[in-house]
Amino acid sequence: MQFHHYGYVSGEPRVQPAAGVGLDRPDELPDEVDVLIVGTGPAGMIAAAQLSQFPDVTTRIIDRRPGRLEIGQADGIQARSVETFQAFGFANRIIEEAYRITEMCFWRPDPSDPTRIVRGDRPKDDPHGISEFPHLIVNQARVLDYFAEFMVNSPSRMKPDYGYEFRGLEVTGEGEYPVAVTLTHTAGERLGQDRVVRAKYVVGADGAHSGVRQSIGCTMKGDQAFHAWGVMDVLAVTDFPDIRTKCAIQSHTGGSILHIPREGGHLFRMYVDLGEVDPKDNGAVRRTTIEQIIAKANEILHPYTLDVRHVAWHSVYEVGHRVTDRFDDVPAAEVGTRTPRVFIAGDACHTHSAKAGQGMNVSMQDGFNIGWKLGYVLSGRSPESLLATYSAERQVIAQNLIDFDKEWSTLMAKKPEEFADPAELADFYVRTAEFPAGFMTQYPPSMLVAEPVHQDLATGFPVGKRFKSAPVTRVGDANSVHLGHHHRADGRWRVYAFADAAAPGQASALTDWAAWMAGAPDSPVVTHTPTGADLDSLFDVKVVYQQPHTAFDITAVPDLFLPRSGPFQLVDYEKVYAADPEQDIFDLRGIDRAGCVVVVRPDQYVAAVLPLDATAELAAFFRQHLLVPAPQPVGA
């Protein structure tokens, strides 16, 4: 964490100086806003948190509840999400309070006595070392709390506006704020009264029954599996030995349980198989009582017993797999003729079973994706055409999730005798680990993702996939750090220069590249950085040398990697790194020893891999989606 560059800070360093709309933020929801986000679930809150880093953009997030969520339904936090939390500055704190999954036990009927269950396979949760971050279980409400803290500490001092229910919207196409949104007060002195807020853009993160989705004519497509599950968060006394380990439990006659321990050391969740549902059921299965769910759980767990002492929450749901045809308000026939004004994210555009632990995780990546793009367009950094990439990128990802969840939930519902091999469920869990962990997302080439023609220069950083961090040594203080952990959700692009073999201070391809980046008229830094702004205000440029940190002096590196910032023009010494001899990033990530440039988007996805001498390609890439800032008036 860096601070003091604007003067000595004696208080909480996470509180950023107020700026822009944060200097005099009104408590009352304004009549006009740049972005109105509907829904304070994971998708909405991360979008708001990202937009809170753009203090010149007026963003407000509303919810019909009177206050913060207290009991969240979602609880699975995949490693990709923890990577994301690192960008928002709270990964370590949430890891400390969460339950950590390190392995999973698969229970099945005892071949010698099928009425009893016995433990089978117990694979590690991340057998392939996909991420340095763990797989966690923690209440969704706590995730939202951390995003809320990030927002209120941001330059824009953002906080949710509770007590407003979305009633409808109309894209009028008129004026600067072309979306008219009708809201109803759900709390306070104006309970029941309607009001209209006008917005430039609206993000509907308002859940599976989304009113925003209905208002723009998006339709959910998919099917119902006609299989029901009871889910309960409980405190109980039991003789089941793996009560604090994630388990998939199959019984001979009583169905299945997905068992997930929760944070705090005592609470746990069970998804209890209630069996097939008649298509003519008309929702009767949803009236299954908690007592019936507990009885079913005891039947499946035999010979073990479950004595439930307290029920924190329970519900019954039927498995369904649906995804909308688009994630914005532009019909297919109009794509390319106009830019979107309304977007949907999270459960508003994809629903599935809870057993793959994907709902909250995929939803947050939706919000992260649209958040920075809206920030760039509204702050004048990018053209409106950038916004069309949201639906193009995320709709495909949602469909991939639906396809995976269908396979996983079908396997979970199968009876033991239907498996050709008793280990089939465990094998599937291990074989597909990268997908549910959140690391199979790969965006195709677009204005934001370059063609992977130079992929061979850094095979471990696939273009379109998330930047997979690796250890390096920070030269200035000799600390061993993870390179990607310094990618903050501050809206900046990351440009990583991996040096050729020459030592710092010697003539080299890297030295030439750094000189071009710092001073050439067509350099992205020169072209797109606003006049008067810090050199690294838009591009966070870092260098990684092949030599160990003891082999050179930091003052020998080009000035590009020692930028000055703030009113005192202090030198930033945290952009120069060296390969760790014991865990060489060049070897770990297949980086060519001739060096290369890796460009990473604000949402942590690799956008391009280029040779050090491909300056024209680098400049052309950024010209696709970044505008040349308007000249500042004299004296501004």
XYZ file of C-alpha atoms in Angstrom:
636
model
C 0.000 0.000 0.000
C 1.343 3.415 -1.011
C 0.409 6.693 0.684
C 1.998 9.957 1.943
C 2.568 11.151 -1.656
C 0.076 13.982 -1.084
C 1.465 14.715 2.380
C 1.803 12.908 5.687
C -1.099 10.578 6.552
C -1.570 9.819 10.245
C -4.946 8.088 9.991
C -6.415 5.155 8.071
C -4.435 4.947 4.799
C -7.302 3.176 3.031
C -9.315 6.410 3.112
C -8.452 8.204 -0.104
C -8.662 12.000 -0.345
C -12.122 13.144 -1.435
C -12.304 14.492 -4.976
C -14.860 15.434 -7.608
C -18.380 14.435 -6.621
C -17.006 13.259 -3.271
C -16.197 16.812 -2.148
C -19.840 17.733 -1.583
C -21.823 14.552 -2.122
C -25.540 15.078 -1.422
C -27.214 12.597 0.919
C -30.414 12.722 -1.124
C -30.563 10.808 -4.411
C -30.162 13.455 -7.175
C -32.675 13.933 -9.978
C -29.911 13.424 -12.543
C -26.995 10.978 -12.402
C -24.429 9.618 -14.806
C -24.926 5.984 -13.754
C -27.819 4.519 -11.765
C -27.167 0.983 -10.512
C -30.233 -0.970 -9.426
C -29.501 -3.596 -6.777
C -26.835 -3.882 -4.088
C -25.983 -7.531 -4.700
C -22.472 -8.649 -5.730
C -22.734 -7.492 -9.358
C -24.101 -4.078 -8.450
C -21.727 -3.440 -5.553
C -18.537 -4.282 -7.435
C -19.661 -2.108 -10.365
C -20.310 0.740 -7.921
C -16.992 0.121 -6.160
C -15.103 0.327 -9.463
C -16.997 3.468 -10.490
C -16.234 5.036 -7.108
C -12.661 5.413 -8.391
C -13.913 7.837 -11.066
C -14.715 10.943 -8.978
C -15.780 12.954 -12.015
C -18.635 10.474 -12.630
C -21.845 10.743 -10.608
C -22.808 7.173 -9.722
C -25.591 6.126 -7.331
C -26.638 2.596 -6.359
C -30.142 1.912 -5.042
C -31.918 -0.991 -3.343
C -35.451 -1.582 -2.139
C -34.205 -2.864 1.229
C -34.070 -0.345 4.087
C -30.444 -1.186 4.867
C -27.551 -3.587 4.338
C -28.092 -7.268 3.625
C -27.800 -9.321 6.826
C -28.109 -12.909 5.591
C -26.863 -13.675 2.111
C -27.764 -16.809 0.177
C -24.482 -17.111 -1.729
C -21.364 -18.176 0.137
C -18.819 -19.769 -2.235
C -15.851 -17.533 -3.086
C -13.686 -18.963 -5.841
C -9.985 -18.151 -6.157
C -10.605 -15.792 -9.102
C -12.861 -13.730 -6.846
C -10.207 -13.577 -4.136
C -7.805 -12.269 -6.799
C -10.392 -9.610 -7.506
C -10.740 -8.795 -3.804
C -6.979 -8.215 -3.769
C -7.502 -5.505 -6.374
C -10.044 -3.870 -4.058
C -7.733 -4.168 -1.071
C -9.538 -6.643 1.181
C -8.388 -10.133 0.151
C -6.300 -10.759 3.257
C -8.962 -9.529 5.652
C -11.732 -11.661 4.173
C -9.423 -14.711 4.062
C -8.905 -14.354 7.824
C -12.618 -14.584 8.619
C -13.658 -17.089 5.944
C -13.732 -20.894 5.926
C -11.007 -22.203 3.615
C -11.599 -25.246 1.427
C -8.469 -27.348 1.011
C -9.949 -30.702 0.024
C -13.276 -32.353 -0.733
C -14.480 -35.734 0.499
C -16.705 -37.941 -1.632
C -18.950 -40.315 0.351
C -20.863 -43.179 -1.242
C -22.706 -46.374 -0.257
C -20.656 -49.078 1.417
C -20.370 -51.940 -1.122
C -20.744 -54.466 1.701
C -23.806 -52.731 3.181
C -25.377 -50.142 0.833
C -27.580 -48.762 3.612
C -24.465 -47.164 5.099
C -22.263 -44.457 3.593
C -18.457 -44.646 3.605
C -15.757 -42.186 2.678
C -14.221 -42.578 -0.787
C -11.968 -40.148 -2.632
C -10.714 -36.966 -0.963
C -8.916 -34.900 -3.644
C -7.227 -31.588 -2.939
C -9.327 -28.562 -3.811
C -6.729 -27.095 -6.193
C -4.672 -30.092 -7.318
C -3.160 -28.200 -10.260
C -1.961 -25.105 -8.384
C -4.201 -22.855 -10.448
C -3.943 -19.920 -8.081
C -1.976 -18.758 -5.063
C -5.295 -17.610 -3.599
C -7.582 -19.971 -1.647
C -11.140 -21.174 -2.213
C -13.293 -19.631 0.521
C -16.719 -19.852 2.094
C -18.083 -16.655 3.608
C -21.481 -14.988 3.852
C -22.365 -12.867 0.824
C -23.348 -10.065 3.203
C -19.742 -9.731 4.352
C -18.523 -9.456 0.749
C -20.979 -6.615 0.215
C -19.785 -4.953 3.433
C -16.211 -4.890 2.152
C -17.250 -3.361 -1.164
C -19.315 -0.784 0.718
C -16.258 0.107 2.814
C -14.145 0.490 -0.326
C -16.784 2.769 -1.868
C -17.178 5.082 1.100
C -13.382 5.400 1.428
C -13.014 6.249 -2.258
C -12.526 9.757 -3.665
C -16.246 9.885 -4.536
C -17.384 8.887 -1.004
C -20.053 6.633 -2.488
C -22.608 4.738 -0.405
C -25.823 2.885 -1.273
C -29.169 4.676 -1.396
C -31.499 2.258 0.387
C -35.294 2.424 0.331
C -35.919 2.805 -3.416
C -37.672 0.184 -5.532
C -37.303 0.104 -9.296
C -40.664 0.412 -11.081
C -39.704 0.937 -14.700
C -37.611 2.885 -17.183
C -37.843 4.489 -20.585
C -34.948 5.229 -22.904
C -36.200 8.520 -24.306
C -33.092 9.306 -26.322
C -33.558 12.929 -25.345
C -30.998 15.261 -23.803
C -27.916 14.533 -21.761
C -29.753 12.098 -19.452
C -31.832 9.989 -21.859
C -32.946 7.221 -19.469
C -35.952 8.088 -17.286
C -36.214 5.714 -14.305
C -39.312 5.535 -12.116
C -38.675 4.625 -8.475
C -40.886 4.157 -5.423
C -39.882 4.970 -1.866
C -40.012 1.791 0.257
C -39.052 3.401 3.557
C -39.137 6.704 5.411
C -41.554 9.603 5.353
C -42.228 9.286 1.605
C -43.144 5.587 1.761
C -45.125 4.651 -1.340
C -44.380 7.847 -3.245
C -42.964 7.695 -6.783
C -40.178 9.796 -8.244
C -38.263 9.905 -11.520
C -34.473 9.923 -11.790
C -32.840 10.615 -15.127
C -29.581 8.862 -15.985
C -27.072 8.607 -18.775
C -26.725 4.874 -18.137
C -28.494 2.263 -15.998
C -27.103 -1.042 -14.721
C -29.716 -3.580 -13.638
C -28.212 -5.845 -10.998
C -31.617 -6.537 -9.452
C -31.690 -10.321 -9.324
C -33.402 -13.203 -11.072
C -36.758 -11.403 -11.225
C -35.116 -8.278 -12.629
C -37.425 -5.410 -13.442
C -34.668 -3.763 -15.459
C -34.372 -6.875 -17.630
C -38.120 -6.860 -18.287
C -38.120 -3.147 -19.060
C -35.614 -3.551 -21.924
C -37.272 -6.642 -23.370
C -34.552 -9.186 -22.620
C -35.800 -12.735 -22.306
C -34.436 -15.636 -20.300
C -33.819 -18.756 -22.350
C -33.182 -22.184 -20.921
C -34.890 -25.057 -19.202
C -35.972 -26.496 -15.884
C -34.366 -29.691 -14.610
C -37.437 -30.684 -12.538
C -35.241 -31.614 -9.615
C -35.571 -29.978 -6.187
C -33.092 -29.321 -3.399
C -33.559 -28.119 0.126
C -30.796 -25.884 1.440
C -30.179 -24.992 5.071
C -27.603 -23.094 7.116
C -27.630 -24.728 10.543
C -25.861 -25.260 13.844
C -25.995 -28.919 14.805
C -24.454 -31.751 16.812
C -23.455 -34.802 14.771
C -21.233 -37.867 14.718
C -20.531 -37.418 10.988
C -16.689 -37.179 10.972
C -16.304 -34.767 8.043
C -18.688 -32.091 9.254
C -15.915 -29.459 8.868
C -14.887 -30.634 5.383
C -16.630 -29.981 2.089
C -18.345 -33.211 1.016
C -20.417 -34.717 -1.764
C -22.496 -37.462 -0.149
C -24.407 -40.096 -2.107
C -26.701 -42.628 -0.478
C -28.097 -45.802 -1.956
C -31.752 -44.825 -1.673
C -31.937 -41.433 -0.037
C -30.487 -39.081 -2.622
C -27.481 -36.810 -2.210
C -26.101 -34.006 -0.078
C -23.599 -31.298 -0.962
C -22.167 -30.320 2.420
C -20.303 -27.031 2.850
C -18.833 -25.849 6.177
C -19.276 -22.137 6.801
C -17.143 -19.464 8.417
C -16.966 -19.257 12.198
C -16.106 -22.882 12.992
C -19.626 -24.167 13.711
C -22.117 -23.172 11.013
C -22.512 -25.348 7.927
C -24.710 -25.510 4.842
C -26.317 -28.586 3.343
C -27.915 -28.873 -0.077
C -30.252 -31.821 0.419
C -31.584 -33.754 -2.568
C -35.405 -33.746 -2.539
C -35.671 -35.791 -5.726
C -37.461 -35.446 -9.035
C -40.301 -32.961 -9.342
C -43.444 -33.629 -11.364
C -43.787 -30.988 -14.109
C -47.370 -30.533 -12.858
C -46.152 -29.902 -9.316
C -47.107 -26.196 -9.536
C -44.589 -25.257 -6.859
C -45.787 -27.704 -4.192
C -42.235 -28.870 -3.517
C -41.381 -25.362 -2.388
C -43.600 -25.900 0.638
C -41.267 -28.629 1.941
C -40.710 -27.829 5.614
C -37.367 -27.492 7.357
C -38.296 -30.537 9.435
C -38.705 -32.567 6.240
C -35.350 -31.339 4.911
C -33.622 -32.350 8.167
C -35.296 -35.765 8.092
C -34.140 -36.286 4.509
C -30.597 -35.289 5.470
C -30.576 -37.871 8.280
C -31.787 -40.539 5.869
C -28.919 -39.787 3.458
C -26.295 -39.624 6.248
C -27.099 -43.065 7.737
C -25.526 -44.473 9.888
C -24.599 -40.982 11.091
C -27.101 -38.631 12.671
C -27.684 -34.901 12.575
C -29.224 -33.136 15.585
C -30.044 -29.612 14.369
C -30.054 -27.094 17.217
C -30.530 -23.837 15.280
C -31.568 -22.908 11.721
C -30.073 -19.621 10.480
C -31.701 -19.822 7.042
C -33.317 -22.346 4.753
C -35.018 -22.525 1.390
C -36.191 -24.906 -1.335
C -35.343 -24.414 -4.980
C -35.726 -26.237 -8.272
C -32.728 -26.421 -10.564
C -33.057 -24.207 -13.622
C -30.539 -23.081 -16.224
C -31.308 -19.848 -18.025
C -29.387 -17.035 -19.692
C -30.671 -13.924 -21.451
C -30.263 -13.407 -25.169
C -28.299 -10.179 -24.548
C -26.930 -8.157 -21.628
C -27.935 -4.670 -22.796
C -30.826 -2.806 -24.404
C -29.634 -3.088 -28.020
C -31.641 -5.743 -29.928
C -29.681 -8.040 -32.217
C -31.023 -6.262 -35.314
C -29.636 -2.926 -34.054
C -26.164 -4.065 -32.946
C -23.605 -1.727 -34.500
C -26.143 1.011 -35.204
C -26.311 2.486 -31.706
C -24.613 2.123 -28.358
C -26.362 0.688 -25.291
C -27.798 2.773 -22.458
C -29.045 0.017 -20.151
C -27.138 -3.068 -18.984
C -28.013 -6.092 -16.867
C -25.601 -8.098 -14.719
C -25.518 -11.059 -12.348
C -28.666 -13.054 -11.675
C -30.593 -10.587 -13.824
C -29.088 -12.291 -16.867
C -28.032 -15.809 -15.811
C -29.536 -18.288 -13.328
C -28.390 -21.796 -12.482
C -28.007 -24.175 -9.568
C -26.072 -23.067 -6.494
C -24.022 -26.238 -6.212
C -21.163 -25.201 -8.498
C -20.597 -22.101 -6.363
C -20.629 -19.812 -9.396
C -23.482 -17.338 -8.965
C -21.793 -14.645 -6.905
C -18.422 -15.202 -8.568
C -19.540 -14.818 -12.176
C -21.825 -11.941 -11.186
C -18.909 -10.006 -9.727
C -16.945 -10.377 -12.958
C -19.981 -8.978 -14.802
C -19.952 -5.925 -12.549
C -16.171 -5.481 -12.723
C -16.365 -5.620 -16.531
C -19.076 -2.985 -16.995
C -17.862 -0.774 -14.137
C -14.513 0.293 -15.579
C -15.929 0.613 -19.087
C -18.630 3.041 -17.945
C -15.978 4.943 -16.015
C -13.815 5.281 -19.110
C -16.636 6.455 -21.367
C -18.081 8.938 -18.868
C -14.688 10.399 -17.961
C -13.896 10.982 -21.638
C -11.143 8.366 -21.875
C -12.921 6.073 -24.366
C -15.616 6.264 -27.049
C -19.142 5.004 -26.410
C -18.450 2.051 -28.698
C -16.467 0.529 -25.810
C -19.764 -0.267 -24.056
C -20.843 -2.724 -26.741
C -18.031 -5.040 -25.629
C -19.782 -5.753 -22.315
C -22.611 -7.884 -23.687
C -20.329 -9.367 -26.348
C -17.872 -10.573 -23.703
C -20.081 -11.563 -20.788
C -22.998 -13.284 -22.543
C -20.694 -16.013 -23.858
C -19.207 -16.517 -20.394
C -22.683 -16.923 -18.898
C -23.584 -19.555 -21.482
C -20.383 -21.465 -20.674
C -21.380 -21.372 -17.004
C -24.838 -22.745 -17.773
C -23.346 -25.595 -19.800
C -20.912 -26.503 -17.007
C -23.555 -26.271 -14.283
C -25.914 -28.556 -16.202
C -23.258 -31.263 -16.227
C -22.267 -30.816 -12.577
C -25.817 -30.640 -11.194
C -26.836 -33.670 -13.293
C -23.946 -35.672 -11.859
C -24.854 -34.575 -8.332
C -28.410 -35.826 -8.831
C -27.441 -39.265 -10.215
C -27.903 -42.355 -8.096
C -24.741 -44.360 -7.253
C -25.780 -47.318 -9.358
C -26.033 -45.035 -12.415
C -22.286 -44.355 -12.371
C -20.077 -46.682 -14.418
C -17.269 -45.920 -11.967
C -17.816 -44.961 -8.285
C -15.043 -42.348 -8.644
C -16.685 -40.600 -11.611
C -18.000 -37.653 -9.577
C -14.624 -37.068 -7.884
C -12.806 -37.389 -11.219
C -15.059 -34.754 -12.779
C -14.403 -32.439 -9.819
C -10.628 -32.708 -10.280
C -10.656 -32.641 -14.078
C -12.729 -29.477 -14.334
C -11.220 -27.608 -11.368
C -10.039 -24.657 -13.448
C -13.551 -23.777 -14.620
C -15.336 -23.387 -11.266
C -12.228 -21.662 -9.869
C -12.994 -18.910 -12.385
C -9.957 -19.218 -14.645
C -11.379 -20.563 -17.908
C -12.726 -17.188 -19.025
C -10.953 -16.109 -22.210
C -12.200 -13.085 -24.090
C -11.878 -13.248 -27.902
C -10.046 -10.644 -29.993
C -11.809 -7.278 -30.059
C -11.027 -3.588 -29.651
C -9.914 -4.543 -26.106
C -8.115 -7.830 -26.810
C -5.367 -8.105 -29.430
C -4.899 -11.060 -31.742
C -2.514 -13.541 -30.039
C 0.010 -13.470 -32.871
C 2.913 -13.008 -30.428
C 1.653 -15.419 -27.784
C 4.847 -17.460 -27.991
C 6.695 -14.596 -26.253
C 4.771 -15.223 -23.013
C 2.955 -18.549 -23.144
C 1.979 -18.334 -19.483
C -0.017 -15.139 -20.053
C -2.681 -16.265 -22.562
C -4.207 -13.278 -24.315
C -7.814 -12.840 -23.214
C -7.363 -14.707 -19.910
C -6.749 -13.236 -16.473
C -3.177 -12.219 -15.656
C -1.772 -15.111 -13.638
C 0.540 -13.592 -11.061
C 3.986 -14.881 -10.140
C 6.624 -13.995 -7.513
C 9.216 -11.305 -8.225
C 11.621 -9.239 -6.107
C 10.860 -5.550 -5.707
C 14.246 -3.921 -6.277
C 13.756 -0.822 -4.157
C 13.237 -2.669 -0.872
C 14.292 -6.274 -1.730
C 10.838 -7.592 -0.829
C 9.543 -10.727 -2.484
C 6.070 -9.901 -3.800
C 3.511 -11.219 -6.262
C 3.590 -9.043 -9.356
C -0.157 -9.191 -9.969
C -1.078 -8.335 -6.388
C -0.229 -4.697 -7.037
C -2.895 -4.422 -9.720
C -5.434 -2.252 -7.907
C -9.000 -1.572 -9.013
C -8.104 2.040 -9.722
C -9.147 2.019 -13.370
C -5.610 2.033 -14.773
C -4.143 -0.158 -17.492
C -1.111 -2.231 -16.502
C 1.801 -2.461 -18.923
C 4.458 -4.974 -17.869
C 7.808 -4.705 -19.651
C 9.837 -7.896 -19.344
C 13.437 -6.935 -20.049
C 15.853 -8.508 -22.490
C 19.146 -9.878 -21.186
C 21.055 -6.577 -21.048
C 21.668 -5.122 -17.604
C 20.002 -1.851 -16.549
C 21.940 1.148 -17.851
C 23.156 -0.690 -20.954
C 21.845 -0.122 -24.457
C 19.038 -2.602 -25.045
C 15.653 -3.196 -26.610
C 14.061 -2.369 -23.253
C 15.933 0.937 -22.995
C 14.751 1.910 -26.482
C 11.168 0.897 -25.653
C 11.187 2.908 -22.419
C 12.487 5.998 -24.216
C 9.734 5.655 -26.821
C 7.017 5.194 -24.180
C 8.175 8.224 -22.223
C 8.676 10.687 -25.063
C 7.568 9.632 -28.544
C 4.573 11.557 -29.951
C 2.743 8.305 -30.800
C 3.419 6.661 -27.418
C 0.233 5.751 -25.507
C 1.578 7.551 -22.445
C 2.189 10.755 -24.394
C -0.949 10.488 -26.528
C -3.562 9.526 -23.953
C -2.388 10.844 -20.571
C -4.265 14.090 -19.758
C -2.156 17.246 -19.723
C -0.897 18.017 -16.252
C -1.723 14.545 -14.892
C 0.873 12.279 -13.298
C 2.864 10.186 -15.764
C 1.281 6.977 -14.447
C -2.289 8.281 -14.034
C -3.625 6.143 -16.887
C -0.886 3.559 -17.485
C 0.830 1.782 -14.596
C 4.053 0.747 -16.328
C 6.324 -1.735 -14.546
C 9.562 -3.475 -15.510
C 10.884 -6.919 -14.599
C 14.593 -7.541 -15.154
C 16.212 -10.942 -15.612
C 19.116 -10.093 -13.299
C 18.760 -10.600 -9.525
C 18.000 -7.434 -7.571
C 21.528 -7.353 -6.118
C 23.123 -7.066 -9.562
C 22.182 -3.454 -10.304
C 21.302 -0.114 -8.780
C 17.735 1.134 -9.158
C 18.936 4.536 -10.366
C 20.256 2.854 -13.515
C 16.768 2.082 -14.846
C 14.995 4.405 -17.322
C 13.004 7.308 -15.877
C 9.762 5.779 -17.203
C 9.953 3.236 -14.377
C 10.669 5.885 -11.719
C 7.724 8.243 -12.282
C 7.033 11.241 -10.093
C 3.623 11.898 -8.607
C 1.636 14.219 -6.398
C 2.233 17.859 -5.506
C 5.744 17.106 -4.218
C 6.686 15.120 -7.350
C 7.932 12.201 -5.264
C 9.612 9.246 -6.977
C 7.694 5.978 -7.050
C 10.177 3.191 -6.319
C 7.654 0.332 -6.615
C 7.647 -0.205 -10.381
C 11.040 -1.885 -10.746
C 11.286 -5.642 -10.196
C 13.795 -8.424 -10.670
C 13.273 -12.101 -11.326
C 13.411 -14.245 -8.211
C 16.251 -16.748 -8.799
C 14.319 -19.488 -6.966
C 11.026 -18.822 -8.783
C 12.029 -17.109 -11.995
C 8.947 -15.495 -13.563
C 10.529 -15.830 -17.015
C 10.559 -19.606 -16.581
C 7.263 -19.854 -14.675
C 5.306 -17.948 -17.336
C 7.217 -18.964 -20.450
C 8.561 -15.475 -21.152
C 11.037 -15.152 -24.013
C 14.513 -14.104 -22.838
C 14.537 -11.508 -25.626
C 11.881 -9.705 -23.604
C 8.314 -8.650 -24.336
C 5.452 -6.381 -23.286
C 2.312 -7.712 -21.583
C -0.694 -5.365 -21.514
C -3.368 -5.976 -18.866
C -6.828 -4.405 -18.748
C -8.203 -2.593 -15.686
C -10.195 -5.763 -14.845
C -7.034 -7.926 -14.770
C -7.386 -9.666 -18.170
C -4.410 -9.882 -20.539
C -5.101 -7.636 -23.521
C -1.936 -8.060 -25.570
C 1.494 -9.687 -25.720
C 3.955 -7.835 -27.976
C 7.692 -7.735 -28.774
C 9.622 -4.819 -27.283
C 10.164 -3.372 -30.758
C 6.468 -3.538 -31.748
C 5.843 0.072 -30.738
C 3.568 0.797 -33.701
C 1.372 -2.192 -32.791
C 1.176 -1.061 -29.163
C 0.201 2.469 -30.153
C -2.405 1.176 -32.623
C -3.904 -1.133 -30.020
C -4.598 1.677 -27.572
C -5.902 3.997 -30.303
C -8.745 1.502 -30.844
C -10.339 2.285 -27.510
C -8.685 5.333 -25.952
C -9.394 8.929 -26.946
C -6.932 11.777 -27.113
C -7.815 13.971 -24.121
C -9.066 17.449 -24.871
C -6.566 20.238 -24.188
C -6.965 21.843 -20.776
C -7.886 25.538 -20.724
C -5.037 27.868 -19.808
C -4.932 28.270 -16.036
C -7.054 25.160 -15.391
